[in-house]
Amino acid sequence: MSAGPVQSTKVLVLGANGQVARHTTPVLLKAGAELTLFLRRANRLANPDPTRVQIVEGDVLDAMAPRVAMQGQDVVYANLAGDMARQARSIVDAMHETGLKRLTFVSSMGIYCEVPGEKYRSALDPYRDAAAIIEASDLDYTILRPGWFNLEASASYRLTQKGEPFIGHDVTLDGLSALITVLATTPGSHVRESLAVSHV
Ligand SMILES: NC(=O)c1ccc[n+]([C@@H]2O[C@H](COP(=O)([O-])OP(=O)(O)OC[C@H]3O[C@@H](n4cnc5c(N)ncnc54)[C@H](OP(=O)(O)O)[C@@H]3O)[C@@H](O)[C@H]2O)c1
């Protein structure tokens, strides 16, 4: 007996014009996802596939726009920069209100002083605060703490958990996009984990 058509995952991409988000969009599409690309000044982004992609203009810090964009979604992938703690608060509140559970949130390596030989930089304070807000929520989150991005054509990556030293230095954008796609489309994958991501 046929199991019927496989439902595609509906992914809300917050900060869709960011470097990693733009790199990840085609990978998510290749994996069969339906996308809502949420960004400020939406006219900067061309729609790569109007049959499966909608583009929504909005600011994550806005009271209404994220809530409206979250209606009908399965998962949220946040690819932001700037006032990360306020952004995390806004996302967590909006997800609670709309009943969404699954969040992948891109942070940075170094927020726990976990990179051997590197000093903690206060520029990372907002990233660490954002991670704390997400960890204190009851969401099914995965926080990613990637190394420095590089353009090497390799989709492999290495993961280490919170509390472990960071291994290596870089991560490929291909690897990061592959990981984000696995997290978005595989229920239960690395739920409530904070993962450092580096190149193998
Ligand atoms: N570069 C590296 O090697 C590296 C390494 C580790 C971690 N990271 C971190 O990884 C994250 C993702 O990297 P990335 O290169 O993709 O960053 P990015 O290109 O700077 O993208 C971040 C996006 O966030 C959006 N944004 C900021 N505030 C927003 C708001 N209030 N509402 C909606 N969108 C908002 C920006 O939108 P606008 O375009 O409208 O400004 C921008 O498109 C960043 O936080 C970065 O610092 C980077």
XYZ file of N, CA, C and O and ligand atoms in Angstrom:
848
model
N 0.846 -1.188 0.000
C 0.000 0.000 0.000
C 0.893 1.254 0.000
O 1.865 1.327 0.742
N 0.546 2.199 -0.830
C 1.349 3.418 -0.903
C 1.128 4.284 0.333
O 0.009 4.366 0.864
N 2.196 4.931 0.777
C 2.089 5.810 1.946
C 1.547 7.181 1.548
O 1.329 8.036 2.394
N 1.320 7.394 0.243
C 0.805 8.678 -0.216
C 1.939 9.668 -0.388
O 3.090 9.382 -0.049
N 1.619 10.844 -0.925
C 2.677 11.810 -1.201
C 3.334 12.299 0.084
O 2.670 12.484 1.104
N 4.650 12.474 0.035
C 5.377 12.985 1.203
C 5.130 14.492 1.297
O 5.257 15.208 0.316
N 4.717 14.923 2.468
C 4.490 16.352 2.677
C 5.827 17.086 2.701
O 6.761 16.653 3.370
N 5.930 18.203 1.993
C 7.176 18.965 2.074
C 7.155 19.830 3.335
O 6.097 20.223 3.815
N 8.347 20.062 3.866
C 8.460 20.864 5.079
C 8.351 22.346 4.724
O 8.987 22.812 3.777
N 7.558 23.056 5.503
C 7.426 24.502 5.288
C 8.398 25.220 6.224
O 8.273 25.145 7.449
N 9.369 25.886 5.620
C 10.458 26.504 6.385
C 10.355 28.022 6.280
O 10.324 28.574 5.176
N 10.310 28.676 7.439
C 10.371 30.140 7.476
C 11.827 30.547 7.694
O 12.438 30.176 8.709
N 12.392 31.278 6.734
C 13.784 31.720 6.817
C 13.796 33.187 7.242
O 13.369 34.068 6.486
N 14.272 33.433 8.464
C 14.328 34.811 8.976
C 15.714 35.392 8.689
O 16.721 34.806 9.074
N 15.738 36.550 8.042
C 17.020 37.123 7.628
C 17.464 36.502 6.317
O 18.645 36.173 6.119
N 16.516 36.373 5.388
C 16.739 35.559 4.185
C 17.736 36.155 3.211
O 18.181 35.475 2.294
N 18.090 37.428 3.409
C 19.094 38.012 2.508
C 20.506 37.888 3.078
O 21.463 38.379 2.483
N 20.662 37.239 4.222
C 21.996 37.028 4.782
C 22.798 36.063 3.916
O 22.236 35.275 3.149
N 24.099 36.135 4.080
C 24.999 35.318 3.260
C 24.687 33.817 3.374
O 24.566 33.114 2.367
N 24.551 33.345 4.598
C 24.320 31.908 4.794
C 22.924 31.523 4.298
O 22.732 30.478 3.674
N 21.951 32.391 4.559
C 20.581 32.082 4.119
C 20.517 31.994 2.601
O 19.880 31.083 2.048
N 21.183 32.919 1.917
C 21.160 32.883 0.446
C 21.857 31.620 -0.068
O 21.457 31.045 -1.066
N 22.887 31.202 0.640
C 23.587 29.966 0.243
C 22.715 28.735 0.513
O 22.801 27.735 -0.203
N 21.890 28.816 1.544
C 21.119 27.651 1.983
C 19.804 27.504 1.223
O 19.292 26.379 1.066
N 19.257 28.608 0.730
C 17.956 28.552 0.041
C 17.911 27.486 -1.060
O 16.992 26.647 -1.067
N 18.874 27.445 -1.979
C 18.780 26.408 -3.026
C 18.934 24.998 -2.484
O 18.375 24.050 -3.051
N 19.670 24.851 -1.384
C 19.854 23.511 -0.798
C 18.535 23.042 -0.172
O 18.130 21.878 -0.316
N 17.849 23.952 0.484
C 16.535 23.612 1.051
C 15.544 23.261 -0.065
O 14.762 22.318 0.059
N 15.596 24.017 -1.141
C 14.682 23.740 -2.257
C 14.982 22.380 -2.866
O 14.079 21.612 -3.183
N 16.257 22.081 -2.999
C 16.655 20.778 -3.562
C 16.158 19.632 -2.677
O 15.841 18.547 -3.165
N 16.071 19.901 -1.364
C 15.599 18.874 -0.430
C 14.071 18.793 -0.410
O 13.503 18.015 0.355
N 13.423 19.644 -1.204
C 11.968 19.536 -1.337
C 11.168 20.461 -0.437
O 9.939 20.355 -0.374
N 11.837 21.365 0.280
C 11.125 22.238 1.216
C 10.338 23.324 0.479
O 10.639 23.673 -0.663
N 9.312 23.821 1.166
C 8.621 25.043 0.730
C 9.131 26.168 1.614
O 9.225 25.999 2.836
N 9.426 27.305 1.033
C 10.111 28.354 1.795
C 9.311 29.648 1.862
O 8.681 30.055 0.883
N 9.391 30.271 3.037
C 8.980 31.668 3.165
C 10.237 32.450 3.526
O 10.840 32.225 4.580
N 10.641 33.302 2.614
C 11.861 34.088 2.813
C 11.470 35.438 3.404
O 10.803 36.243 2.752
N 11.862 35.658 4.650
C 11.467 36.843 5.416
C 12.687 37.754 5.532
O 13.745 37.326 6.015
N 12.534 38.978 5.083
C 13.677 39.896 5.118
C 13.197 41.337 5.109
O 12.042 41.629 4.774
N 14.098 42.225 5.493
C 13.824 43.649 5.351
C 14.073 44.022 3.891
O 14.912 43.397 3.234
N 13.375 45.015 3.415
C 13.541 45.492 2.023
C 13.541 44.308 1.037
O 14.564 43.929 0.471
N 12.380 43.726 0.898
C 12.244 42.467 0.152
C 12.583 42.594 -1.323
O 12.878 41.579 -1.966
N 12.586 43.808 -1.856
C 12.870 43.943 -3.293
C 14.324 43.600 -3.637
O 14.688 43.535 -4.809
N 15.141 43.317 -2.618
C 16.530 42.925 -2.898
C 16.648 41.481 -3.365
O 17.698 41.067 -3.847
N 15.581 40.698 -3.138
C 15.693 39.254 -3.382
C 14.779 38.843 -4.535
O 13.595 39.155 -4.535
N 15.329 38.112 -5.503
C 14.505 37.555 -6.584
C 13.945 36.213 -6.118
O 14.617 35.472 -5.403
N 12.714 35.914 -6.522
C 12.103 34.641 -6.123
C 12.667 33.508 -6.992
O 12.477 33.498 -8.196
N 13.361 32.532 -6.368
C 14.002 31.474 -7.158
C 13.021 30.441 -7.699
O 13.361 29.696 -8.613
N 11.807 30.354 -7.116
C 10.832 29.349 -7.557
C 9.450 29.723 -6.998
O 9.070 29.269 -5.917
N 8.697 30.560 -7.722
C 7.415 31.045 -7.196
C 6.424 29.929 -6.863
O 5.464 30.168 -6.128
N 6.633 28.713 -7.355
C 5.700 27.635 -7.004
C 5.928 27.146 -5.571
O 5.041 26.563 -4.963
N 7.130 27.371 -5.029
C 7.423 26.847 -3.680
C 8.004 27.887 -2.735
O 8.312 27.583 -1.583
N 8.161 29.116 -3.224
C 8.800 30.145 -2.398
C 7.912 31.379 -2.361
O 7.444 31.848 -3.395
N 7.668 31.880 -1.156
C 7.072 33.206 -1.059
C 8.040 34.130 -0.326
O 8.794 33.688 0.559
N 8.025 35.365 -0.736
C 8.924 36.345 -0.130
C 8.080 37.325 0.677
O 7.083 37.850 0.188
N 8.486 37.519 1.934
C 7.722 38.356 2.853
C 8.642 39.431 3.411
O 9.750 39.129 3.868
N 8.173 40.661 3.363
C 8.984 41.752 3.923
C 8.662 41.927 5.399
O 7.490 41.931 5.789
N 9.701 42.067 6.216
C 9.445 42.304 7.632
C 10.727 42.386 8.431
O 11.801 41.992 7.970
N 10.559 42.914 9.637
C 11.655 43.044 10.603
C 11.369 42.066 11.740
O 10.239 42.027 12.252
N 12.370 41.294 12.129
C 12.184 40.305 13.196
C 11.782 40.972 14.512
O 11.115 40.359 15.347
N 12.170 42.224 14.688
C 11.865 42.919 15.939
C 10.455 43.518 15.945
O 9.999 44.010 16.973
N 9.792 43.476 14.827
C 8.437 43.985 14.734
C 7.488 43.101 15.551
O 7.695 41.895 15.652
N 6.465 43.701 16.131
C 5.554 42.923 16.975
C 4.715 41.953 16.149
O 4.446 40.830 16.582
N 4.290 42.358 14.978
C 3.335 41.539 14.223
C 3.948 40.704 13.108
O 3.562 39.545 12.896
N 4.899 41.281 12.371
C 5.364 40.638 11.123
C 5.844 39.197 11.324
O 5.449 38.307 10.551
N 6.665 38.914 12.344
C 7.092 37.516 12.501
C 5.921 36.586 12.818
O 5.879 35.456 12.328
N 4.972 37.059 13.617
C 3.814 36.223 13.972
C 2.996 35.884 12.737
O 2.555 34.749 12.558
N 2.794 36.874 11.897
C 2.026 36.639 10.671
C 2.775 35.643 9.777
O 2.193 34.690 9.253
N 4.081 35.853 9.641
C 4.875 34.975 8.765
C 4.927 33.547 9.300
O 5.109 32.599 8.533
N 4.782 33.373 10.611
C 4.868 32.030 11.207
C 3.614 31.194 10.998
O 3.651 29.962 11.174
N 2.510 31.841 10.618
C 1.263 31.083 10.430
C 1.472 30.001 9.367
O 1.938 30.283 8.266
N 1.138 28.770 9.699
C 1.175 27.682 8.715
C 2.556 27.097 8.461
O 2.694 26.212 7.614
N 3.569 27.561 9.168
C 4.925 27.027 8.942
C 5.149 25.771 9.791
O 4.458 25.547 10.789
N 6.133 24.976 9.403
C 6.538 23.821 10.212
C 7.747 24.151 11.086
O 7.809 23.750 12.247
N 8.731 24.835 10.500
C 9.975 25.098 11.219
C 10.477 26.505 10.903
O 10.117 27.091 9.885
N 11.316 27.005 11.803
C 11.913 28.331 11.625
C 13.426 28.181 11.580
O 14.013 27.449 12.392
N 14.028 28.859 10.623
C 15.498 28.917 10.524
C 15.873 30.395 10.584
O 15.526 31.172 9.702
N 16.568 30.786 11.660
C 16.915 32.195 11.866
C 18.373 32.429 11.512
O 19.270 31.782 12.062
N 18.594 33.351 10.590
C 19.936 33.673 10.088
C 20.144 35.185 10.219
O 19.991 35.930 9.262
N 20.445 35.600 11.437
C 20.408 37.027 11.741
C 21.760 37.544 12.200
O 22.714 36.791 12.387
N 21.838 38.849 12.373
C 23.026 39.510 12.919
C 22.522 40.777 13.587
O 21.378 41.166 13.400
N 23.373 41.403 14.382
C 22.965 42.653 15.023
C 22.489 42.416 16.442
O 23.195 41.782 17.234
N 21.296 42.916 16.746
C 20.774 42.854 18.115
C 20.195 41.464 18.384
O 18.981 41.270 18.488
N 21.102 40.504 18.487
C 20.683 39.093 18.501
C 19.817 38.732 19.716
O 18.932 37.882 19.607
N 20.078 39.339 20.872
C 19.295 38.974 22.057
C 17.841 39.420 21.886
O 16.905 38.648 22.140
N 17.660 40.642 21.435
C 16.278 41.103 21.196
C 15.612 40.289 20.103
O 14.418 39.989 20.173
N 16.381 39.941 19.097
C 15.823 39.132 18.010
C 15.393 37.762 18.539
O 14.310 37.264 18.209
N 16.250 37.154 19.374
C 15.922 35.834 19.922
C 14.655 35.910 20.770
O 13.776 35.048 20.682
N 14.560 36.957 21.596
C 13.366 37.141 22.441
C 12.113 37.238 21.582
O 11.080 36.623 21.839
N 12.223 38.052 20.532
C 11.085 38.271 19.639
C 10.669 36.962 18.952
O 9.476 36.647 18.852
N 11.653 36.180 18.508
C 11.356 34.921 17.816
C 10.717 33.917 18.782
O 9.716 33.281 18.466
N 11.309 33.791 19.979
C 10.777 32.832 20.959
C 9.335 33.197 21.310
O 8.444 32.329 21.324
N 9.074 34.481 21.558
C 7.713 34.903 21.919
C 6.742 34.623 20.774
O 5.633 34.120 20.988
N 7.163 34.950 19.560
C 6.278 34.750 18.407
C 6.027 33.255 18.175
O 4.913 32.852 17.818
N 7.037 32.430 18.381
C 6.853 30.980 18.198
C 5.912 30.424 19.259
O 5.056 29.594 18.963
N 6.058 30.889 20.499
C 5.126 30.447 21.544
C 3.701 30.804 21.164
O 2.789 29.988 21.271
N 3.537 32.030 20.699
C 2.183 32.506 20.410
C 1.559 31.766 19.232
O 0.349 31.542 19.209
N 2.401 31.396 18.271
C 1.850 30.747 17.081
C 1.919 29.225 17.171
O 1.510 28.528 16.244
N 2.467 28.701 18.276
C 2.475 27.255 18.485
C 3.569 26.522 17.725
O 3.549 25.291 17.649
N 4.531 27.251 17.173
C 5.646 26.581 16.484
C 6.680 26.127 17.509
O 6.914 26.808 18.506
N 7.334 24.990 17.228
C 8.286 24.440 18.208
C 9.725 24.393 17.702
O 10.677 24.477 18.470
N 9.888 24.194 16.395
C 11.220 23.838 15.887
C 11.959 25.068 15.375
O 11.518 25.739 14.439
N 13.128 25.328 15.968
C 13.931 26.505 15.606
C 15.392 26.101 15.396
O 15.999 25.460 16.258
N 15.941 26.492 14.265
C 17.395 26.430 14.069
C 17.893 27.869 14.067
O 17.392 28.709 13.319
N 18.861 28.159 14.918
C 19.305 29.533 15.117
C 20.819 29.587 14.903
O 21.580 28.910 15.605
N 21.255 30.407 13.945
C 22.685 30.510 13.654
C 23.319 31.549 14.583
O 22.950 32.722 14.577
N 24.263 31.087 15.387
C 25.009 31.947 16.302
C 26.457 32.001 15.804
O 26.696 32.166 14.614
N 27.402 31.860 16.670
C 28.805 31.953 16.258
C 29.687 31.106 17.160
O 29.365 30.882 18.332
N 30.812 30.686 16.603
C 31.824 30.066 17.455
C 32.345 31.122 18.442
O 32.250 32.318 18.191
N 32.861 30.664 19.555
C 33.537 31.562 20.485
C 32.662 32.139 21.579
O 33.160 32.847 22.453
N 31.362 31.832 21.585
C 30.499 32.490 22.578
C 30.718 31.944 23.980
O 30.324 32.578 24.956
N 31.327 30.766 24.090
C 31.609 30.206 25.416
C 33.108 30.132 25.672
O 33.553 29.328 26.494
N 33.873 30.948 24.907
C 35.321 30.905 25.073
C 35.835 29.483 24.814
O 36.791 29.033 25.447
N 35.185 28.802 23.872
C 35.465 27.378 23.653
C 36.496 27.137 22.550
O 36.788 25.982 22.227
N 37.029 28.229 21.966
C 37.994 28.055 20.882
C 39.401 28.118 21.471
O 39.828 29.175 21.958
N 40.114 26.993 21.458
C 41.444 26.976 22.076
C 42.339 28.059 21.483
O 42.396 28.239 20.268
N 43.013 28.814 22.349
C 43.952 29.835 21.899
C 43.304 31.162 21.552
O 43.999 32.129 21.243
N 41.972 31.234 21.564
C 41.304 32.506 21.253
C 40.619 33.058 22.490
O 39.950 32.329 23.222
N 40.791 34.370 22.693
C 40.146 35.017 23.840
C 38.684 35.294 23.507
O 38.322 35.530 22.363
N 37.857 35.307 24.531
C 36.455 35.659 24.355
C 36.350 37.114 23.924
O 36.982 37.997 24.505
N 35.554 37.399 22.896
C 35.386 38.776 22.417
C 34.014 39.296 22.839
O 32.996 38.618 22.638
N 33.986 40.516 23.396
C 32.709 41.036 23.896
C 31.714 41.278 22.762
O 30.508 41.369 22.988
N 32.229 41.355 21.526
C 31.314 41.482 20.386
C 30.362 40.291 20.320
O 29.309 40.363 19.690
N 30.756 39.218 20.990
C 29.916 38.021 20.964
C 28.871 38.005 22.084
O 28.056 37.082 22.151
N 28.885 39.018 22.949
C 27.898 39.063 24.051
C 26.463 38.868 23.550
O 25.713 38.067 24.113
N 26.061 39.612 22.507
C 24.666 39.442 22.046
C 24.375 38.026 21.563
O 23.261 37.530 21.697
N 25.402 37.372 21.018
C 25.215 36.000 20.534
C 25.021 35.039 21.710
O 24.198 34.131 21.665
N 25.825 35.250 22.759
C 25.699 34.379 23.939
C 24.366 34.632 24.645
O 23.695 33.702 25.094
N 23.973 35.915 24.739
C 22.691 36.236 25.374
C 21.527 35.632 24.584
O 20.558 35.126 25.165
N 21.632 35.697 23.262
C 20.574 35.116 22.426
C 20.474 33.608 22.671
O 19.376 33.059 22.810
N 21.629 32.959 22.747
C 21.622 31.508 22.985
C 20.974 31.195 24.334
O 20.201 30.231 24.454
N 21.258 32.025 25.339
C 20.686 31.779 26.670
C 19.161 31.907 26.638
O 18.447 31.128 27.282
N 18.666 32.883 25.907
C 17.204 33.076 25.795
C 16.559 31.854 25.134
O 15.527 31.350 25.577
N 17.193 31.365 24.104
C 16.628 30.209 23.380
C 16.697 28.958 24.252
O 15.740 28.184 24.333
N 17.822 28.768 24.935
C 17.966 27.578 25.792
C 16.976 27.602 26.954
O 16.566 26.540 27.444
N 16.595 28.794 27.406
C 15.649 28.891 28.522
C 14.210 28.667 28.065
O 13.309 28.551 28.899
N 13.981 28.625 26.781
C 12.626 28.400 26.265
C 12.333 26.895 26.228
O 13.226 26.082 26.439
N 11.069 26.576 25.936
C 10.745 25.152 25.793
C 10.698 24.732 24.319
O 10.140 23.698 23.974
N 11.316 25.530 23.460
C 11.315 25.208 22.033
C 12.218 24.017 21.723
O 13.146 23.716 22.476
N 11.956 23.379 20.603
C 12.844 22.338 20.070
C 13.917 23.041 19.236
O 13.859 23.060 18.014
N 14.862 23.615 19.906
C 15.866 24.436 19.216
C 17.098 23.622 18.842
O 17.404 22.592 19.462
N 17.814 24.101 17.824
C 19.216 23.732 17.625
C 19.964 25.033 17.395
O 19.618 25.795 16.483
N 20.926 25.310 18.252
C 21.765 26.499 18.090
C 23.043 26.060 17.380
O 23.672 25.077 17.789
N 23.371 26.778 16.308
C 24.606 26.458 15.575
C 25.666 27.505 15.894
O 25.405 28.708 15.850
N 26.866 27.023 16.202
C 27.998 27.912 16.493
C 29.095 27.636 15.460
O 30.076 26.938 15.744
N 28.900 28.171 14.239
C 29.842 27.860 13.159
C 31.171 28.576 13.319
O 31.263 29.655 13.904
N 32.216 27.974 12.714
C 33.504 28.642 12.581
C 33.447 29.672 11.463
O 32.377 29.993 10.938
N 34.631 30.171 11.086
C 34.685 31.155 9.997
C 34.260 30.506 8.700
O 34.693 29.398 8.387
N 33.447 31.234 7.937
C 32.929 30.663 6.693
C 34.011 30.645 5.622
O 34.750 31.618 5.470
N 34.073 29.555 4.848
C 34.888 29.564 3.638
C 34.112 28.949 2.484
O 33.057 28.346 2.682
N 34.629 29.148 1.292
C 33.886 28.777 0.079
C 34.371 27.473 -0.540
O 34.008 27.150 -1.668
N 35.165 26.736 0.207
C 35.639 25.450 -0.310
C 34.435 24.560 -0.667
O 33.434 24.542 0.065
N 34.560 23.861 -1.800
C 33.437 23.037 -2.263
C 33.439 21.691 -1.550
O 33.910 20.686 -2.080
N 32.940 21.692 -0.331
C 32.836 20.456 0.441
C 31.670 20.603 1.401
O 31.593 21.568 2.153
N 30.770 19.630 1.358
C 29.577 19.728 2.210
C 29.736 18.944 3.510
O 28.772 18.710 4.218
N 30.979 18.564 3.829
C 31.158 17.820 5.076
C 31.366 18.794 6.232
O 31.809 19.925 6.041
N 31.034 18.337 7.405
C 31.187 19.180 8.601
C 31.377 18.292 9.818
O 31.026 17.112 9.812
N 31.929 18.907 10.842
C 32.145 18.205 12.104
C 31.348 18.950 13.182
O 31.330 20.188 13.215
N 30.714 18.191 14.065
C 29.928 18.797 15.138
C 30.563 18.492 16.488
O 31.006 17.373 16.720
N 30.612 19.501 17.352
C 30.950 19.242 18.752
C 29.898 19.915 19.626
O 29.280 20.905 19.233
N 29.703 19.342 20.779
C 28.633 19.797 21.660
C 29.089 20.943 22.563
O 30.281 21.165 22.762
N 28.134 21.634 23.134
C 28.419 22.652 24.141
C 29.206 22.010 25.285
O 28.883 20.899 25.712
N 30.236 22.709 25.736
C 31.076 22.167 26.811
C 32.341 21.532 26.269
O 33.299 21.317 27.016
N 32.353 21.223 24.967
C 33.555 20.640 24.352
C 34.353 21.741 23.661
O 33.771 22.723 23.176
N 35.682 21.596 23.570
C 36.468 22.594 22.844
C 36.139 22.579 21.364
O 35.824 21.530 20.800
N 36.186 23.752 20.757
C 35.971 23.879 19.312
C 37.147 23.222 18.596
O 38.303 23.438 18.965
N 36.856 22.435 17.556
C 37.923 21.786 16.792
C 38.046 22.476 15.446
O 37.052 22.643 14.731
N 39.263 22.901 15.106
C 39.483 23.546 13.815
C 39.222 25.039 13.893
O 39.276 25.646 14.966
N 38.885 25.631 12.736
C 38.709 27.081 12.678
C 37.591 27.474 11.719
O 36.724 28.264 12.040
N 37.623 26.875 10.508
C 36.666 27.258 9.460
C 35.503 26.279 9.382
O 35.550 25.199 9.950
N 34.492 26.704 8.628
C 33.457 25.780 8.166
C 33.110 26.205 6.745
O 33.167 27.397 6.420
N 32.803 25.235 5.897
C 32.414 25.624 4.538
C 30.947 26.039 4.541
O 30.122 25.486 5.290
N 30.619 27.008 3.674
C 29.209 27.387 3.535
C 28.403 26.196 3.028
O 27.252 26.010 3.429
N 29.009 25.364 2.168
C 28.307 24.172 1.679
C 27.958 23.241 2.848
O 26.862 22.682 2.908
N 28.912 23.062 3.759
C 28.667 22.187 4.902
C 27.597 22.748 5.819
O 26.694 22.033 6.281
N 27.681 24.049 6.063
C 26.703 24.691 6.946
C 25.298 24.603 6.340
O 24.325 24.280 7.043
N 25.193 24.851 5.047
C 23.880 24.767 4.390
C 23.339 23.347 4.430
O 22.132 23.136 4.620
N 24.227 22.372 4.247
C 23.790 20.971 4.303
C 23.245 20.654 5.700
O 22.184 20.018 5.842
N 23.944 21.108 6.718
C 23.503 20.849 8.093
C 22.165 21.540 8.376
O 21.241 20.934 8.938
N 22.045 22.810 8.002
C 20.803 23.552 8.245
C 19.632 22.848 7.558
O 18.526 22.752 8.109
N 19.887 22.300 6.374
C 18.827 21.616 5.631
C 18.426 20.318 6.327
O 17.234 20.012 6.442
N 19.410 19.580 6.814
C 19.090 18.357 7.573
C 18.248 18.721 8.798
O 17.221 18.079 9.087
N 18.645 19.746 9.511
C 17.930 20.124 10.726
C 16.494 20.556 10.402
O 15.552 20.226 11.134
N 16.336 21.292 9.318
C 15.005 21.811 8.983
C 14.066 20.712 8.509
O 12.857 20.781 8.729
N 14.616 19.691 7.860
C 13.745 18.716 7.198
C 13.694 17.351 7.892
O 12.969 16.473 7.451
N 14.463 17.183 8.961
C 14.484 15.897 9.672
C 13.940 16.091 11.079
O 14.641 16.618 11.951
N 12.691 15.682 11.323
C 12.133 15.880 12.662
C 12.999 15.210 13.724
O 13.474 14.090 13.534
N 13.220 15.904 14.822
C 13.946 15.318 15.955
C 15.450 15.394 15.857
O 16.159 14.964 16.778
N 15.977 15.967 14.766
C 17.428 15.977 14.590
C 18.092 17.043 15.478
O 17.823 18.227 15.337
N 18.945 16.594 16.386
C 19.722 17.491 17.257
C 18.843 18.493 18.022
O 19.196 19.664 18.183
N 17.704 18.017 18.478
C 16.792 18.894 19.223
C 17.378 19.238 20.590
O 17.938 18.385 21.275
N 17.270 20.483 20.958
C 17.769 21.057 22.221
C 19.275 20.819 22.383
O 19.775 20.503 23.459
N 19.981 21.048 21.256
C 21.444 20.963 21.295
C 22.040 22.279 20.797
O 21.450 22.995 19.997
N 23.236 22.569 21.300
C 24.017 23.725 20.861
C 25.298 23.167 20.256
O 26.137 22.609 20.957
N 25.407 23.299 18.928
C 26.450 22.573 18.187
C 27.484 23.522 17.616
O 27.137 24.460 16.881
N 28.748 23.277 17.921
C 29.812 23.940 17.169
C 29.956 23.215 15.843
O 29.877 21.991 15.777
N 30.147 23.991 14.765
C 30.225 23.407 13.424
C 31.530 23.840 12.779
O 31.807 25.038 12.657
N 32.338 22.861 12.385
C 33.610 23.191 11.756
C 33.865 22.235 10.592
O 33.141 21.255 10.408
N 34.898 22.563 9.840
C 35.257 21.738 8.686
C 35.997 20.500 9.167
O 36.798 20.575 10.092
N 35.712 19.379 8.537
C 36.381 18.128 8.934
C 37.838 18.176 8.523
O 38.141 18.572 7.396
N 31.356 35.410 8.674
C 31.734 34.393 9.414
O 32.763 33.751 9.163
C 30.881 33.996 10.612
C 31.337 32.968 11.433
C 30.528 32.538 12.495
C 29.284 33.141 12.710
N 28.866 34.172 11.897
C 27.541 34.728 12.173
O 26.577 33.921 11.503
C 25.394 34.703 11.287
C 24.953 34.523 9.851
O 25.999 34.958 8.990
P 25.694 35.697 7.606
O 27.010 35.874 6.940
O 24.607 35.022 6.903
O 25.208 37.111 8.159
P 24.685 38.358 7.311
O 25.017 38.198 5.856
O 25.155 39.579 8.024
O 23.101 38.211 7.441
C 22.402 38.569 8.583
C 21.035 39.006 8.136
O 20.280 39.378 9.286
C 19.364 40.309 8.846
N 18.775 41.050 9.943
C 19.418 41.720 10.941
N 18.518 42.269 11.772
C 17.301 41.936 11.284
C 15.992 42.210 11.705
N 15.746 42.936 12.818
N 14.953 41.717 10.995
C 15.179 40.982 9.880
N 16.413 40.683 9.427
C 17.452 41.164 10.120
C 20.163 41.221 7.941
O 19.250 41.874 7.134
P 19.620 43.170 6.242
O 20.197 42.575 4.991
O 18.300 43.812 6.071
O 20.599 43.999 7.033
C 21.052 40.233 7.226
O 20.546 39.886 5.944
C 25.768 36.141 11.623
O 25.249 36.469 12.891
C 27.287 36.116 11.644
O 27.836 37.098 12.502
C 29.645 34.599 10.859
